PDB file of C-alpha atoms in Angstrom:
ATOM      1  CA  UNK A   1     -11.018  -3.662  33.697  1.00  0.00           C
ATOM      2  CA  UNK A   2     -11.293  -4.547  37.749  1.00  0.00           C
ATOM      3  CA  UNK A   3     -11.205  -1.229  39.884  1.00  0.00           C
ATOM      4  CA  UNK A   4      -7.456  -1.674  40.536  1.00  0.00           C
ATOM      5  CA  UNK A   5      -6.799  -1.259  37.675  1.00  0.00           C
ATOM      6  CA  UNK A   6      -7.589   2.019  37.306  1.00  0.00           C
ATOM      7  CA  UNK A   7      -7.060   3.296  40.133  1.00  0.00           C
ATOM      8  CA  UNK A   8      -2.929   1.588  39.537  1.00  0.00           C
ATOM      9  CA  UNK A   9      -3.094   3.543  35.975  1.00  0.00           C
ATOM     10  CA  UNK A  10      -4.825   7.045  36.996  1.00  0.00           C
ATOM     11  CA  UNK A  11      -1.933   6.812  40.020  1.00  0.00           C
ATOM     12  CA  UNK A  12       0.898   6.006  38.217  1.00  0.00           C
ATOM     13  CA  UNK A  13      -0.189   9.065  35.711  1.00  0.00           C
ATOM     14  CA  UNK A  14      -0.186  11.200  38.391  1.00  0.00           C
ATOM     15  CA  UNK A  15       3.787  10.103  39.481  1.00  0.00           C
ATOM     16  CA  UNK A  16       4.568  10.203  36.342  1.00  0.00           C
ATOM     17  CA  UNK A  17       2.637  14.070  35.743  1.00  0.00           C
ATOM     18  CA  UNK A  18       4.155  15.356  39.358  1.00  0.00           C
ATOM     19  CA  UNK A  19       8.227  13.997  37.964  1.00  0.00           C
ATOM     20  CA  UNK A  20       7.530  16.496  34.940  1.00  0.00           C
ATOM     21  CA  UNK A  21       6.527  19.464  36.832  1.00  0.00           C
ATOM     22  CA  UNK A  22       9.373  18.876  39.109  1.00  0.00           C
ATOM     23  CA  UNK A  23      11.387  19.329  35.871  1.00  0.00           C
ATOM     24  CA  UNK A  24       9.920  22.262  34.923  1.00  0.00           C
ATOM     25  CA  UNK A  25       9.909  23.358  38.222  1.00  0.00           C
ATOM     26  CA  UNK A  26      13.940  22.806  38.341  1.00  0.00           C
ATOM     27  CA  UNK A  27      14.168  24.256  34.719  1.00  0.00           C
ATOM     28  CA  UNK A  28      12.971  27.586  35.148  1.00  0.00           C
ATOM     29  CA  UNK A  29      14.985  27.720  38.391  1.00  0.00           C
ATOM     30  CA  UNK A  30      18.202  27.104  36.634  1.00  0.00           C
ATOM     31  CA  UNK A  31      17.582  29.539  33.774  1.00  0.00           C
ATOM     32  CA  UNK A  32      19.376  31.999  34.910  1.00  0.00           C
ATOM     33  CA  UNK A  33      22.221  30.435  35.371  1.00  0.00           C
ATOM     34  CA  UNK A  34      25.688  31.773  33.556  1.00  0.00           C
ATOM     35  CA  UNK A  35      29.160  29.088  33.193  1.00  0.00           C
ATOM     36  CA  UNK A  36      31.613  29.454  31.456  1.00  0.00           C
ATOM     37  CA  UNK A  37      32.031  27.108  28.470  1.00  0.00           C
ATOM     38  CA  UNK A  38      29.175  25.477  27.131  1.00  0.00           C
ATOM     39  CA  UNK A  39      29.679  22.351  28.803  1.00  0.00           C
ATOM     40  CA  UNK A  40      29.209  23.608  32.100  1.00  0.00           C
ATOM     41  CA  UNK A  41      26.144  25.692  31.641  1.00  0.00           C
ATOM     42  CA  UNK A  42      22.683  24.090  33.154  1.00  0.00           C
ATOM     43  CA  UNK A  43      21.021  22.714  30.079  1.00  0.00           C
ATOM     44  CA  UNK A  44      17.316  21.746  30.687  1.00  0.00           C
ATOM     45  CA  UNK A  45      15.560  18.337  31.869  1.00  0.00           C
ATOM     46  CA  UNK A  46      13.141  15.921  29.637  1.00  0.00           C
ATOM     47  CA  UNK A  47      11.072  14.316  31.539  1.00  0.00           C
ATOM     48  CA  UNK A  48      10.491  11.106  28.828  1.00  0.00           C
ATOM     49  CA  UNK A  49       7.780   7.850  29.074  1.00  0.00           C
ATOM     50  CA  UNK A  50       7.265   4.775  28.335  1.00  0.00           C
ATOM     51  CA  UNK A  51       3.526   2.892  28.374  1.00  0.00           C
ATOM     52  CA  UNK A  52       3.290   0.050  30.174  1.00  0.00           C
ATOM     53  CA  UNK A  53       1.626  -2.712  27.861  1.00  0.00           C
ATOM     54  CA  UNK A  54       0.160  -6.072  29.683  1.00  0.00           C
ATOM     55  CA  UNK A  55       2.614  -7.888  27.521  1.00  0.00           C
ATOM     56  CA  UNK A  56       5.478  -5.504  29.483  1.00  0.00           C
ATOM     57  CA  UNK A  57       3.960  -5.789  32.873  1.00  0.00           C
ATOM     58  CA  UNK A  58       5.971  -6.517  36.017  1.00  0.00           C
ATOM     59  CA  UNK A  59       4.440  -7.171  39.828  1.00  0.00           C
ATOM     60  CA  UNK A  60       8.012  -7.222  41.688  1.00  0.00           C
ATOM     61  CA  UNK A  61       7.340  -3.840  40.406  1.00  0.00           C
ATOM     62  CA  UNK A  62       4.053  -3.126  41.104  1.00  0.00           C
ATOM     63  CA  UNK A  63       3.382  -2.116  37.853  1.00  0.00           C
ATOM     64  CA  UNK A  64      -0.690  -2.381  36.881  1.00  0.00           C
ATOM     65  CA  UNK A  65      -2.024  -3.498  33.379  1.00  0.00           C
ATOM     66  CA  UNK A  66      -1.584  -0.508  30.576  1.00  0.00           C
ATOM     67  CA  UNK A  67       0.310   2.854  32.131  1.00  0.00           C
ATOM     68  CA  UNK A  68       2.804   4.644  31.891  1.00  0.00           C
ATOM     69  CA  UNK A  69       5.970   5.636  33.823  1.00  0.00           C
ATOM     70  CA  UNK A  70       9.193   7.820  33.345  1.00  0.00           C
ATOM     71  CA  UNK A  71      11.340   5.857  31.489  1.00  0.00           C
ATOM     72  CA  UNK A  72      14.289   8.220  32.089  1.00  0.00           C
ATOM     73  CA  UNK A  73      15.124  12.055  32.641  1.00  0.00           C
ATOM     74  CA  UNK A  74      17.204  12.725  29.964  1.00  0.00           C
ATOM     75  CA  UNK A  75      19.040  16.447  29.069  1.00  0.00           C
ATOM     76  CA  UNK A  76      18.144  19.056  26.759  1.00  0.00           C
ATOM     77  CA  UNK A  77      20.768  18.558  23.619  1.00  0.00           C
ATOM     78  CA  UNK A  78      19.530  22.775  22.036  1.00  0.00           C
ATOM     79  CA  UNK A  79      22.831  24.708  22.663  1.00  0.00           C
ATOM     80  CA  UNK A  80      23.855  26.461  24.593  1.00  0.00           C
ATOM     81  CA  UNK A  81      23.281  30.662  24.275  1.00  0.00           C
ATOM     82  CA  UNK A  82      26.491  32.600  24.278  1.00  0.00           C
ATOM     83  CA  UNK A  83      26.551  35.757  25.644  1.00  0.00           C
ATOM     84  CA  UNK A  84      29.222  38.815  25.034  1.00  0.00           C
ATOM     85  CA  UNK A  85      30.448  39.688  28.799  1.00  0.00           C
ATOM     86  CA  UNK A  86      33.866  40.317  28.585  1.00  0.00           C
ATOM     87  CA  UNK A  87      33.599  41.411  32.328  1.00  0.00           C
ATOM     88  CA  UNK A  88      32.118  38.565  33.641  1.00  0.00           C
ATOM     89  CA  UNK A  89      34.317  36.451  36.527  1.00  0.00           C
ATOM     90  CA  UNK A  90      33.041  33.188  34.493  1.00  0.00           C
ATOM     91  CA  UNK A  91      33.900  34.423  30.572  1.00  0.00           C
ATOM     92  CA  UNK A  92      36.103  32.684  28.932  1.00  0.00           C
ATOM     93  CA  UNK A  93      38.785  33.769  26.673  1.00  0.00           C
ATOM     94  CA  UNK A  94      36.913  35.029  23.821  1.00  0.00           C
ATOM     95  CA  UNK A  95      34.499  36.892  26.565  1.00  0.00           C
ATOM     96  CA  UNK A  96      31.849  34.677  26.453  1.00  0.00           C
ATOM     97  CA  UNK A  97      29.314  33.296  28.902  1.00  0.00           C
ATOM     98  CA  UNK A  98      26.759  30.899  28.682  1.00  0.00           C
ATOM     99  CA  UNK A  99      23.952  30.600  30.012  1.00  0.00           C
ATOM    100  CA  UNK A 100      21.122  27.841  30.403  1.00  0.00           C
ATOM    101  CA  UNK A 101      18.786  26.368  27.730  1.00  0.00           C
ATOM    102  CA  UNK A 102      15.557  26.887  29.209  1.00  0.00           C
ATOM    103  CA  UNK A 103      13.251  28.505  27.762  1.00  0.00           C
ATOM    104  CA  UNK A 104      11.039  29.744  30.608  1.00  0.00           C
ATOM    105  CA  UNK A 105       8.108  29.630  28.453  1.00  0.00           C
ATOM    106  CA  UNK A 106       7.981  26.738  26.978  1.00  0.00           C
ATOM    107  CA  UNK A 107       8.066  25.840  30.403  1.00  0.00           C
ATOM    108  CA  UNK A 108       5.681  27.461  31.881  1.00  0.00           C
ATOM    109  CA  UNK A 109       3.331  25.968  28.923  1.00  0.00           C
ATOM    110  CA  UNK A 110       5.016  22.336  29.773  1.00  0.00           C
ATOM    111  CA  UNK A 111       3.712  22.997  33.968  1.00  0.00           C
ATOM    112  CA  UNK A 112       0.151  23.695  32.872  1.00  0.00           C
ATOM    113  CA  UNK A 113      -0.001  20.395  30.429  1.00  0.00           C
ATOM    114  CA  UNK A 114       1.065  18.200  33.248  1.00  0.00           C
ATOM    115  CA  UNK A 115      -1.037  20.490  35.865  1.00  0.00           C
ATOM    116  CA  UNK A 116      -4.372  19.268  33.776  1.00  0.00           C
ATOM    117  CA  UNK A 117      -3.129  15.840  32.365  1.00  0.00           C
ATOM    118  CA  UNK A 118      -2.988  15.660  36.576  1.00  0.00           C
ATOM    119  CA  UNK A 119      -6.079  16.836  37.365  1.00  0.00           C
ATOM    120  CA  UNK A 120      -8.290  15.043  34.563  1.00  0.00           C
ATOM    121  CA  UNK A 121      -6.163  11.603  36.524  1.00  0.00           C
ATOM    122  CA  UNK A 122      -7.164  12.811  39.199  1.00  0.00           C
ATOM    123  CA  UNK A 123     -11.212  13.045  37.815  1.00  0.00           C
ATOM    124  CA  UNK A 124     -10.817   9.620  36.459  1.00  0.00           C
ATOM    125  CA  UNK A 125      -9.975   8.628  39.701  1.00  0.00           C
ATOM    126  CA  UNK A 126     -12.817   9.907  41.213  1.00  0.00           C
ATOM    127  CA  UNK A 127     -14.842   8.871  39.062  1.00  0.00           C
ATOM    128  CA  UNK A 128     -13.846   5.230  39.307  1.00  0.00           C
ATOM    129  CA  UNK A 129     -14.573   5.710  42.782  1.00  0.00           C
ATOM    130  CA  UNK A 130     -17.593   7.464  42.797  1.00  0.00           C
ATOM    131  CA  UNK A 131     -19.050   4.057  40.363  1.00  0.00           C
ATOM    132  CA  UNK A 132     -18.020   1.644  42.681  1.00  0.00           C
ATOM    133  CA  UNK A 133     -19.256   3.595  45.550  1.00  0.00           C
ATOM    134  CA  UNK A 134     -22.869   3.407  43.314  1.00  0.00           C
ATOM    135  CA  UNK A 135     -22.352  -0.340  42.808  1.00  0.00           C
ATOM    136  CA  UNK A 136     -21.975  -1.282  45.971  1.00  0.00           C
ATOM    137  CA  UNK A 137     -24.838   0.789  47.136  1.00  0.00           C
ATOM    138  CA  UNK A 138     -27.000  -0.614  44.358  1.00  0.00           C
ATOM    139  CA  UNK A 139     -25.670  -4.567  46.133  1.00  0.00           C
ATOM    140  CA  UNK A 140     -26.989  -3.724  49.464  1.00  0.00           C
ATOM    141  CA  UNK A 141     -30.751  -3.695  48.241  1.00  0.00           C
TER     142      UNK A 141
END
């Protein structure tokens, strides 16, 4: 595997984990929102990754052999919880207000996992860089 491929794979992993962290932060920011119907309630966003195999490499897009990319950002299909608040301005005819389906603790766990994955990709690229520099030093002798 070439140095370029290692750095490309690590870079793609960092990009993908950044999107994952941003989605989780957005979910947390919208966790306390309320709406008058289940359809209008905020739905958590989930990042779907796709593995890039050697047979799927697209040089125009800049993919390297192997790696990962964000395939899509999908809405979580969990139902929006209903809370009985008949005096709320957004309450429906039955007096219910619908909150987001975001579970803050799950989002925090997702942020932690994504951060650790990001750190692993950084460490992989740093290790590859150190090995390349050591190889260059040995070739100079």
